[in-house]
Amino acid sequence: MAKKEFIYCTPIHGLEIADEIGAEVAIDGVTFVASKKIPRIRKRVGLKATIAEYNARLPTGAPRFFESAPTYAILRRRRDPNSRDYSQERVLVREAVAVLASSLFWIDWRQDTWISIAADNSVKMFERHAAFERASRAFQRQHAVYGSPLATVLDRRWREFNRSYFFGNYAKIRNGTRRVAREWSGILRRVVILVGQSQLARSVPEAFLLNMIAIEALLARRGDSFPDALISRVVALHGWMTDEDPEPWRTTLTRLYKLRCSFVHDGLSGDLTPMDLFQSDELLFNLLVNAMRNTHVIRRKQDVVDLAAQMQARQVLGLKARRPTTSLSYHSKTLNEGTKRRVADVHAWSW
């Protein structure tokens, strides 16, 4: 049967889009729209009837359209009109949610962010436990409810932050304003999705592992020697921060990679600390900023590999480090003790 165009809509919980930025954000073919705006733009998004007309055709007592969440994801797709399988649409929306979550990376370090297709109640954690004294009939019983954090609000502050850092340049790469090799554009998209998944992760080990996968996807090739390949390519981009001394980067990356291998190969995550996650966040954020800002020099992964090889060759020959004309920067934060404790607390991740 011939395919027809459908407008796929699904509620997005934990996300609000402010009027001051237009109450909508488009990402990779998916448009996130404040629910209150949808009746005004229903023709533009492709809805044939008014929202009131759609609601009038619902069974008595059924939830009304566009009233169950503050934001909806809207996606146009051609599909078989007889099919009830929406798995492909859900994948596309979930990926767009992850891309959107990546825009929150590093704004306020690891704030209680949740953006989900799931409804509010599914992210609350109810904890009940009891301890019974063996020698008597005494017992202790405790219960607690860890509520959902506040909704994520996309507003003017969010927009201004992302104009300056990687997310704004990612949008330009995806729409063709900044030109890079197609394969590199695909890699950057996968990395940004990993970053968003890390931002929404439910544990420190999960977030850390996603970070490390993203770093390797950006810098590594099959057959590379680890962690040496990562170190040389990080130094090529950020070595100016340490007067071209690779040792500080070697120390950091060797520890991070050792932790990654312990987790992946041995299932050990107990040595991970909030500072390890913080360092991987900082490194990944700056790699993305510089890779996407300097697309006149970095248009494919091989460009990073070649730059690292040139830098190493100059170091061996005793020559001064020389990079192409670039706009490199490095952004760091001070991690206070309160934030360390919050990130280490398992309950802070149960959103």
mmCIF file of C-alpha atoms in Angstrom:
data_model
loop_
_atom_site.group_PDB
_atom_site.id
_atom_site.type_symbol
_atom_site.label_atom_id
_atom_site.label_comp_id
_atom_site.label_asym_id
_atom_site.label_seq_id
_atom_site.Cartn_x
_atom_site.Cartn_y
_atom_site.Cartn_z
ATOM 1 C CA MET A 1 0.000 0.000 0.000
ATOM 2 C CA ALA A 2 1.190 3.520 -0.810
ATOM 3 C CA LYS A 3 2.601 5.441 2.116
ATOM 4 C CA LYS A 4 0.910 8.580 3.392
ATOM 5 C CA GLU A 5 2.239 11.485 5.397
ATOM 6 C CA PHE A 6 1.441 11.422 9.100
ATOM 7 C CA ILE A 7 2.135 13.904 11.880
ATOM 8 C CA TYR A 8 3.534 11.926 14.804
ATOM 9 C CA CYS A 9 3.115 13.652 18.178
ATOM 10 C CA THR A 10 4.215 12.494 21.624
ATOM 11 C CA PRO A 11 4.297 14.246 25.016
ATOM 12 C CA ILE A 12 7.663 15.227 26.473
ATOM 13 C CA HIS A 13 7.759 15.442 30.255
ATOM 14 C CA GLY A 14 10.172 17.497 32.290
ATOM 15 C CA LEU A 15 10.705 20.098 29.571
ATOM 16 C CA GLU A 16 9.339 23.620 29.231
ATOM 17 C CA ILE A 17 10.140 26.007 26.380
ATOM 18 C CA ALA A 18 9.787 29.684 27.219
ATOM 19 C CA ASP A 19 7.839 32.161 25.129
ATOM 20 C CA GLU A 20 10.919 34.403 24.980
ATOM 21 C CA ILE A 21 12.592 31.955 22.575
ATOM 22 C CA GLY A 22 9.446 31.282 20.565
ATOM 23 C CA ALA A 23 8.110 28.318 22.575
ATOM 24 C CA GLU A 24 9.560 25.813 20.094
ATOM 25 C CA VAL A 25 12.917 24.248 19.189
ATOM 26 C CA ALA A 26 13.641 22.166 16.066
ATOM 27 C CA ILE A 27 16.268 19.409 16.207
ATOM 28 C CA ASP A 28 17.114 16.953 13.419
ATOM 29 C CA GLY A 29 13.615 16.940 11.941
ATOM 30 C CA VAL A 30 11.810 16.830 15.296
ATOM 31 C CA THR A 31 10.116 19.987 16.568
ATOM 32 C CA PHE A 32 9.621 20.429 20.306
ATOM 33 C CA VAL A 33 6.675 22.765 20.886
ATOM 34 C CA ALA A 34 5.062 24.142 24.032
ATOM 35 C CA SER A 35 1.644 22.479 24.208
ATOM 36 C CA LYS A 36 -0.150 25.805 24.627
ATOM 37 C CA LYS A 37 1.250 26.960 21.272
ATOM 38 C CA ILE A 38 0.129 23.956 19.229
ATOM 39 C CA PRO A 39 -3.473 25.156 18.601
ATOM 40 C CA ARG A 40 -2.066 28.367 17.076
ATOM 41 C CA ILE A 41 0.356 26.619 14.721
ATOM 42 C CA ARG A 42 -1.533 23.405 13.965
ATOM 43 C CA LYS A 43 -1.745 24.191 10.222
ATOM 44 C CA ARG A 44 1.991 24.844 10.034
ATOM 45 C CA VAL A 45 2.834 21.535 11.667
ATOM 46 C CA GLY A 46 0.400 19.740 9.355
ATOM 47 C CA LEU A 47 -2.709 19.105 11.456
ATOM 48 C CA LYS A 48 -5.769 19.225 9.224
ATOM 49 C CA ALA A 49 -8.433 19.837 11.881
ATOM 50 C CA THR A 50 -8.502 22.063 14.941
ATOM 51 C CA ILE A 51 -7.461 20.560 18.270
ATOM 52 C CA ALA A 52 -11.044 20.960 19.501
ATOM 53 C CA GLU A 53 -12.288 18.907 16.545
ATOM 54 C CA TYR A 54 -9.820 16.104 17.273
ATOM 55 C CA ASN A 55 -10.815 16.118 20.954
ATOM 56 C CA ALA A 56 -14.524 15.980 20.075
ATOM 57 C CA ARG A 57 -13.945 12.622 18.361
ATOM 58 C CA LEU A 58 -12.340 11.034 21.434
ATOM 59 C CA PRO A 59 -14.286 8.567 23.642
ATOM 60 C CA THR A 60 -15.856 10.019 26.767
ATOM 61 C CA GLY A 61 -13.290 10.308 29.548
ATOM 62 C CA ALA A 62 -10.267 9.805 27.291
ATOM 63 C CA PRO A 63 -7.299 12.156 27.891
ATOM 64 C CA ARG A 64 -7.503 15.157 25.602
ATOM 65 C CA PHE A 65 -4.867 15.798 22.980
ATOM 66 C CA PHE A 66 -1.928 18.062 23.892
ATOM 67 C CA GLU A 67 -2.883 18.418 27.556
ATOM 68 C CA SER A 68 -0.795 15.725 29.275
ATOM 69 C CA ALA A 69 2.606 17.458 29.148
ATOM 70 C CA PRO A 70 3.996 20.995 28.854
ATOM 71 C CA THR A 71 5.832 20.133 25.626
ATOM 72 C CA TYR A 72 5.228 17.848 22.641
ATOM 73 C CA ALA A 73 7.569 16.417 20.036
ATOM 74 C CA ILE A 74 6.188 16.640 16.512
ATOM 75 C CA LEU A 75 7.589 14.698 13.582
ATOM 76 C CA ARG A 76 6.403 14.356 9.966
ATOM 77 C CA ARG A 77 6.807 10.881 8.511
ATOM 78 C CA ARG A 78 5.594 8.954 5.489
ATOM 79 C CA ARG A 79 4.297 5.577 6.633
ATOM 80 C CA ASP A 80 1.904 2.734 5.883
ATOM 81 C CA PRO A 81 -1.546 3.968 7.001
ATOM 82 C CA ASN A 82 -2.453 0.445 8.215
ATOM 83 C CA SER A 83 0.629 0.044 10.423
ATOM 84 C CA ARG A 84 0.450 0.550 14.176
ATOM 85 C CA ASP A 85 4.194 0.158 14.654
ATOM 86 C CA TYR A 86 5.643 3.501 15.761
ATOM 87 C CA SER A 87 9.026 2.186 16.914
ATOM 88 C CA GLN A 88 10.965 4.128 14.257
ATOM 89 C CA GLU A 89 9.284 7.369 15.240
ATOM 90 C CA ARG A 90 10.027 6.728 18.902
ATOM 91 C CA VAL A 91 13.697 6.128 18.121
ATOM 92 C CA LEU A 92 13.914 9.415 16.219
ATOM 93 C CA VAL A 93 12.235 11.311 19.058
ATOM 94 C CA ARG A 94 14.464 9.680 21.693
ATOM 95 C CA GLU A 95 17.555 10.620 19.696
ATOM 96 C CA ALA A 96 16.289 14.197 19.359
ATOM 97 C CA VAL A 97 15.657 14.293 23.135
ATOM 98 C CA ALA A 98 19.262 13.180 23.689
ATOM 99 C CA VAL A 99 20.548 15.862 21.301
ATOM 100 C CA LEU A 100 18.464 18.439 23.146
ATOM 101 C CA ALA A 101 19.783 17.215 26.504
ATOM 102 C CA SER A 102 23.335 17.676 25.224
ATOM 103 C CA SER A 103 22.643 21.408 25.052
ATOM 104 C CA LEU A 104 22.465 21.389 28.865
ATOM 105 C CA PHE A 105 25.908 19.818 29.179
ATOM 106 C CA TRP A 106 28.177 22.008 31.312
ATOM 107 C CA ILE A 107 25.712 24.903 31.794
ATOM 108 C CA ASP A 108 25.180 23.991 35.455
ATOM 109 C CA TRP A 109 27.284 20.944 36.117
ATOM 110 C CA ARG A 110 25.111 17.826 36.472
ATOM 111 C CA GLN A 111 22.022 19.648 37.652
ATOM 112 C CA ASP A 112 18.965 17.455 38.264
ATOM 113 C CA THR A 113 17.922 17.226 34.629
ATOM 114 C CA TRP A 114 15.293 14.902 33.278
ATOM 115 C CA ILE A 115 13.555 15.033 29.947
ATOM 116 C CA SER A 116 11.499 11.991 29.092
ATOM 117 C CA ILE A 117 8.724 10.473 27.031
ATOM 118 C CA ALA A 118 7.707 8.741 30.269
ATOM 119 C CA ALA A 119 5.136 10.420 32.515
ATOM 120 C CA ASP A 120 6.076 12.176 35.740
ATOM 121 C CA ASN A 121 5.274 9.383 38.185
ATOM 122 C CA SER A 122 7.609 6.919 36.495
ATOM 123 C CA VAL A 123 10.686 8.900 37.521
ATOM 124 C CA LYS A 124 9.911 9.208 41.219
ATOM 125 C CA MET A 125 11.721 6.792 43.504
ATOM 126 C CA PHE A 126 9.881 5.271 46.437
ATOM 127 C CA GLU A 127 12.278 3.704 48.940
ATOM 128 C CA ARG A 128 11.009 1.393 51.689
ATOM 129 C CA HIS A 129 13.153 -0.747 53.952
ATOM 130 C CA ALA A 130 13.101 -2.425 57.345
ATOM 131 C CA ALA A 131 15.683 -3.852 59.774
ATOM 132 C CA PHE A 132 14.644 -6.547 62.272
ATOM 133 C CA GLU A 133 16.647 -7.124 65.445
ATOM 134 C CA ARG A 134 17.558 -10.790 65.585
ATOM 135 C CA ALA A 135 17.515 -11.178 69.384
ATOM 136 C CA SER A 136 14.113 -9.580 69.949
ATOM 137 C CA ARG A 137 10.915 -8.560 68.229
ATOM 138 C CA ALA A 138 12.136 -5.004 67.709
ATOM 139 C CA PHE A 139 12.392 -3.560 64.243
ATOM 140 C CA GLN A 140 12.998 -0.316 62.438
ATOM 141 C CA ARG A 141 11.028 0.720 59.393
ATOM 142 C CA GLN A 142 11.740 3.636 57.090
ATOM 143 C CA HIS A 143 10.295 4.958 53.882
ATOM 144 C CA ALA A 144 11.104 7.960 51.754
ATOM 145 C CA VAL A 145 9.962 9.491 48.499
ATOM 146 C CA TYR A 146 12.489 11.200 46.283
ATOM 147 C CA GLY A 147 10.453 13.480 44.060
ATOM 148 C CA SER A 148 11.124 14.463 40.509
ATOM 149 C CA PRO A 149 13.373 17.483 40.047
ATOM 150 C CA LEU A 150 12.050 20.651 38.553
ATOM 151 C CA ALA A 151 11.379 20.737 34.844
ATOM 152 C CA THR A 152 14.163 21.813 32.513
ATOM 153 C CA VAL A 153 13.376 25.252 31.095
ATOM 154 C CA LEU A 154 14.752 26.381 27.749
ATOM 155 C CA ASP A 155 14.888 30.155 27.877
ATOM 156 C CA ARG A 156 16.991 33.116 26.775
ATOM 157 C CA ARG A 157 19.883 32.072 29.053
ATOM 158 C CA TRP A 158 19.915 28.610 27.464
ATOM 159 C CA ARG A 159 19.875 30.106 23.977
ATOM 160 C CA GLU A 160 22.691 32.570 24.669
ATOM 161 C CA PHE A 161 24.889 29.893 26.243
ATOM 162 C CA ASN A 162 24.484 27.613 23.244
ATOM 163 C CA ARG A 163 25.218 30.351 20.746
ATOM 164 C CA SER A 164 28.685 30.555 22.245
ATOM 165 C CA TYR A 165 29.494 26.871 22.596
ATOM 166 C CA PHE A 166 29.191 23.610 20.692
ATOM 167 C CA PHE A 167 25.417 23.159 20.399
ATOM 168 C CA GLY A 168 24.888 26.195 18.186
ATOM 169 C CA ASN A 169 27.692 25.082 15.878
ATOM 170 C CA TYR A 170 26.299 21.536 15.838
ATOM 171 C CA ALA A 171 23.032 22.929 14.448
ATOM 172 C CA LYS A 172 24.980 24.776 11.742
ATOM 173 C CA ILE A 173 26.855 21.608 10.796
ATOM 174 C CA ARG A 174 23.618 19.645 10.547
ATOM 175 C CA ASN A 175 21.882 22.265 8.400
ATOM 176 C CA GLY A 176 24.910 22.705 6.137
ATOM 177 C CA THR A 177 25.886 26.221 7.186
ATOM 178 C CA ARG A 178 29.194 24.821 8.445
ATOM 179 C CA ARG A 179 30.498 22.333 5.914
ATOM 180 C CA VAL A 180 32.277 19.142 6.987
ATOM 181 C CA ALA A 181 32.646 15.668 5.502
ATOM 182 C CA ARG A 182 29.392 13.695 5.637
ATOM 183 C CA GLU A 183 31.000 10.931 7.686
ATOM 184 C CA TRP A 184 32.281 13.472 10.240
ATOM 185 C CA SER A 185 28.828 15.044 10.485
ATOM 186 C CA GLY A 186 27.416 11.605 11.281
ATOM 187 C CA ILE A 187 30.107 10.989 13.906
ATOM 188 C CA LEU A 188 29.386 14.347 15.532
ATOM 189 C CA ARG A 189 25.685 13.525 15.661
ATOM 190 C CA ARG A 190 26.360 10.175 17.347
ATOM 191 C CA VAL A 191 28.713 11.852 19.823
ATOM 192 C CA VAL A 192 26.168 14.548 20.665
ATOM 193 C CA ILE A 193 23.533 11.847 21.270
ATOM 194 C CA LEU A 194 25.964 10.101 23.646
ATOM 195 C CA VAL A 195 26.563 13.403 25.446
ATOM 196 C CA GLY A 196 22.823 13.876 25.905
ATOM 197 C CA GLN A 197 22.410 10.310 27.141
ATOM 198 C CA SER A 198 25.215 10.967 29.615
ATOM 199 C CA GLN A 199 23.462 14.114 30.798
ATOM 200 C CA LEU A 200 20.297 12.079 31.437
ATOM 201 C CA ALA A 201 22.085 9.041 32.893
ATOM 202 C CA ARG A 202 20.882 7.521 36.185
ATOM 203 C CA SER A 203 24.278 6.705 37.717
ATOM 204 C CA VAL A 204 27.823 8.022 37.802
ATOM 205 C CA PRO A 205 29.277 4.902 36.098
ATOM 206 C CA GLU A 206 26.712 5.081 33.290
ATOM 207 C CA ALA A 207 27.388 8.765 32.659
ATOM 208 C CA PHE A 208 31.153 8.221 32.781
ATOM 209 C CA LEU A 209 31.105 5.295 30.355
ATOM 210 C CA LEU A 210 28.982 7.239 27.858
ATOM 211 C CA ASN A 211 31.498 10.098 28.094
ATOM 212 C CA MET A 212 34.407 7.780 27.361
ATOM 213 C CA ILE A 213 32.619 6.221 24.397
ATOM 214 C CA ALA A 214 31.987 9.728 23.055
ATOM 215 C CA ILE A 215 35.639 10.754 23.485
ATOM 216 C CA GLU A 216 36.805 7.633 21.656
ATOM 217 C CA ALA A 217 34.257 8.175 18.877
ATOM 218 C CA LEU A 218 35.630 11.694 18.386
ATOM 219 C CA LEU A 219 39.335 10.869 18.464
ATOM 220 C CA ALA A 220 40.010 7.171 17.947
ATOM 221 C CA ARG A 221 40.193 4.805 15.002
ATOM 222 C CA ARG A 222 40.119 1.028 14.853
ATOM 223 C CA GLY A 223 43.568 -0.383 15.510
ATOM 224 C CA ASP A 224 44.796 2.597 17.539
ATOM 225 C CA SER A 225 46.998 2.061 20.564
ATOM 226 C CA PHE A 226 45.177 3.159 23.716
ATOM 227 C CA PRO A 227 45.394 5.449 25.561
ATOM 228 C CA ASP A 228 48.370 6.850 23.587
ATOM 229 C CA ALA A 229 46.268 7.754 20.546
ATOM 230 C CA LEU A 230 43.814 9.700 22.691
ATOM 231 C CA ILE A 231 46.637 11.501 24.514
ATOM 232 C CA SER A 232 48.392 12.651 21.320
ATOM 233 C CA ARG A 233 45.161 13.956 19.789
ATOM 234 C CA VAL A 234 44.064 15.766 22.936
ATOM 235 C CA VAL A 235 47.515 17.379 23.140
ATOM 236 C CA ALA A 236 47.216 18.428 19.497
ATOM 237 C CA LEU A 237 44.078 20.409 20.360
ATOM 238 C CA HIS A 238 44.722 21.421 23.969
ATOM 239 C CA GLY A 239 48.490 21.178 24.478
ATOM 240 C CA TRP A 240 48.851 24.942 24.487
ATOM 241 C CA MET A 241 47.116 24.878 27.898
ATOM 242 C CA THR A 242 50.170 23.142 29.428
ATOM 243 C CA ASP A 243 52.958 24.798 27.388
ATOM 244 C CA GLU A 244 52.897 21.744 25.068
ATOM 245 C CA ASP A 245 53.799 19.455 27.969
ATOM 246 C CA PRO A 246 51.863 16.199 27.368
ATOM 247 C CA GLU A 247 52.346 14.808 30.894
ATOM 248 C CA PRO A 248 49.314 16.463 32.565
ATOM 249 C CA TRP A 249 47.104 15.118 29.772
ATOM 250 C CA ARG A 250 48.796 11.721 29.959
ATOM 251 C CA THR A 251 48.112 11.535 33.709
ATOM 252 C CA THR A 252 44.439 12.458 33.333
ATOM 253 C CA LEU A 253 43.683 10.312 30.301
ATOM 254 C CA THR A 254 45.583 7.293 31.587
ATOM 255 C CA ARG A 255 43.494 7.313 34.768
ATOM 256 C CA LEU A 256 40.221 7.850 32.902
ATOM 257 C CA TYR A 257 41.001 5.104 30.416
ATOM 258 C CA LYS A 258 42.035 2.706 33.196
ATOM 259 C CA LEU A 259 38.722 3.352 34.960
ATOM 260 C CA ARG A 260 36.882 2.805 31.685
ATOM 261 C CA CYS A 261 38.628 -0.541 31.119
ATOM 262 C CA SER A 262 38.008 -1.681 34.700
ATOM 263 C CA PHE A 263 34.312 -0.980 34.249
ATOM 264 C CA VAL A 264 33.978 -2.520 30.777
ATOM 265 C CA HIS A 265 36.191 -5.590 31.211
ATOM 266 C CA ASP A 266 35.884 -6.364 34.930
ATOM 267 C CA GLY A 267 32.590 -4.775 35.933
ATOM 268 C CA LEU A 268 34.376 -2.623 38.507
ATOM 269 C CA SER A 269 33.026 0.868 39.038
ATOM 270 C CA GLY A 270 33.718 1.424 42.735
ATOM 271 C CA ASP A 271 36.846 3.495 42.114
ATOM 272 C CA LEU A 272 34.919 6.092 40.109
ATOM 273 C CA THR A 273 34.531 9.429 41.867
ATOM 274 C CA PRO A 274 32.553 12.562 41.029
ATOM 275 C CA MET A 275 35.879 14.192 40.119
ATOM 276 C CA ASP A 276 36.496 11.517 37.473
ATOM 277 C CA LEU A 277 33.115 12.262 35.942
ATOM 278 C CA PHE A 278 33.845 15.978 36.202
ATOM 279 C CA GLN A 279 37.172 15.585 34.370
ATOM 280 C CA SER A 280 35.622 13.511 31.604
ATOM 281 C CA ASP A 281 32.808 16.076 31.251
ATOM 282 C CA GLU A 282 35.292 18.949 31.034
ATOM 283 C CA LEU A 283 37.482 17.182 28.492
ATOM 284 C CA LEU A 284 34.555 16.100 26.307
ATOM 285 C CA PHE A 285 32.900 19.520 26.402
ATOM 286 C CA ASN A 286 36.076 21.274 25.260
ATOM 287 C CA LEU A 287 36.762 18.733 22.537
ATOM 288 C CA LEU A 288 33.279 19.351 21.141
ATOM 289 C CA VAL A 289 33.615 23.120 21.384
ATOM 290 C CA ASN A 290 36.908 23.152 19.476
ATOM 291 C CA ALA A 291 36.000 20.491 16.927
ATOM 292 C CA MET A 292 32.778 22.255 15.932
ATOM 293 C CA ARG A 293 34.145 25.797 16.098
ATOM 294 C CA ASN A 294 37.146 25.058 13.839
ATOM 295 C CA THR A 295 35.477 23.305 10.927
ATOM 296 C CA HIS A 296 37.676 25.236 8.503
ATOM 297 C CA VAL A 297 40.530 23.059 9.789
ATOM 298 C CA ILE A 298 38.754 19.978 11.171
ATOM 299 C CA ARG A 299 36.385 18.623 8.549
ATOM 300 C CA ARG A 300 36.930 14.936 9.257
ATOM 301 C CA LYS A 301 38.445 12.756 11.957
ATOM 302 C CA GLN A 302 41.580 12.278 9.880
ATOM 303 C CA ASP A 303 42.322 15.996 10.233
ATOM 304 C CA VAL A 304 42.702 15.530 14.014
ATOM 305 C CA VAL A 305 44.883 12.450 13.454
ATOM 306 C CA ASP A 306 47.103 14.336 10.986
ATOM 307 C CA LEU A 307 47.428 17.348 13.288
ATOM 308 C CA ALA A 308 48.529 15.087 16.157
ATOM 309 C CA ALA A 309 51.122 13.376 13.929
ATOM 310 C CA GLN A 310 52.519 16.745 12.809
ATOM 311 C CA MET A 311 52.741 17.991 16.394
ATOM 312 C CA GLN A 312 54.553 14.845 17.522
ATOM 313 C CA ALA A 313 57.000 15.074 14.604
ATOM 314 C CA ARG A 314 57.856 18.676 15.467
ATOM 315 C CA GLN A 315 58.377 17.717 19.109
ATOM 316 C CA VAL A 316 60.769 14.892 18.122
ATOM 317 C CA LEU A 317 62.734 17.318 15.941
ATOM 318 C CA GLY A 318 62.881 19.852 18.749
ATOM 319 C CA LEU A 319 60.825 22.379 16.823
ATOM 320 C CA LYS A 320 58.323 24.775 18.325
ATOM 321 C CA ALA A 321 54.710 23.609 18.246
ATOM 322 C CA ARG A 322 52.755 25.053 15.324
ATOM 323 C CA ARG A 323 49.044 24.735 14.649
ATOM 324 C CA PRO A 324 46.924 25.956 11.742
ATOM 325 C CA THR A 325 45.062 29.208 12.335
ATOM 326 C CA THR A 326 42.348 28.159 14.739
ATOM 327 C CA SER A 327 40.098 29.565 17.424
ATOM 328 C CA LEU A 328 40.944 27.197 20.268
ATOM 329 C CA SER A 329 39.657 27.686 23.797
ATOM 330 C CA TYR A 330 39.407 25.732 27.020
ATOM 331 C CA HIS A 331 36.642 26.170 29.578
ATOM 332 C CA SER A 332 36.894 24.900 33.147
ATOM 333 C CA LYS A 333 34.863 25.157 36.324
ATOM 334 C CA THR A 334 35.601 24.984 40.034
ATOM 335 C CA LEU A 335 33.845 21.995 41.591
ATOM 336 C CA ASN A 336 32.754 22.814 45.142
ATOM 337 C CA GLU A 337 32.328 20.262 47.911
ATOM 338 C CA GLY A 338 28.546 20.584 47.931
ATOM 339 C CA THR A 339 28.331 19.627 44.272
ATOM 340 C CA LYS A 340 30.691 16.689 44.836
ATOM 341 C CA ARG A 341 28.453 15.377 47.621
ATOM 342 C CA ARG A 342 25.299 15.816 45.538
ATOM 343 C CA VAL A 343 26.708 13.955 42.570
ATOM 344 C CA ALA A 344 28.021 11.146 44.794
ATOM 345 C CA ASP A 345 24.582 10.729 46.415
ATOM 346 C CA VAL A 346 22.739 7.928 44.628
ATOM 347 C CA HIS A 347 19.396 9.611 45.281
ATOM 348 C CA ALA A 348 20.435 12.635 43.242
ATOM 349 C CA TRP A 349 20.548 10.339 40.183
ATOM 350 C CA SER A 350 17.130 8.759 40.657
ATOM 351 C CA TRP A 351 15.132 11.034 38.396
#
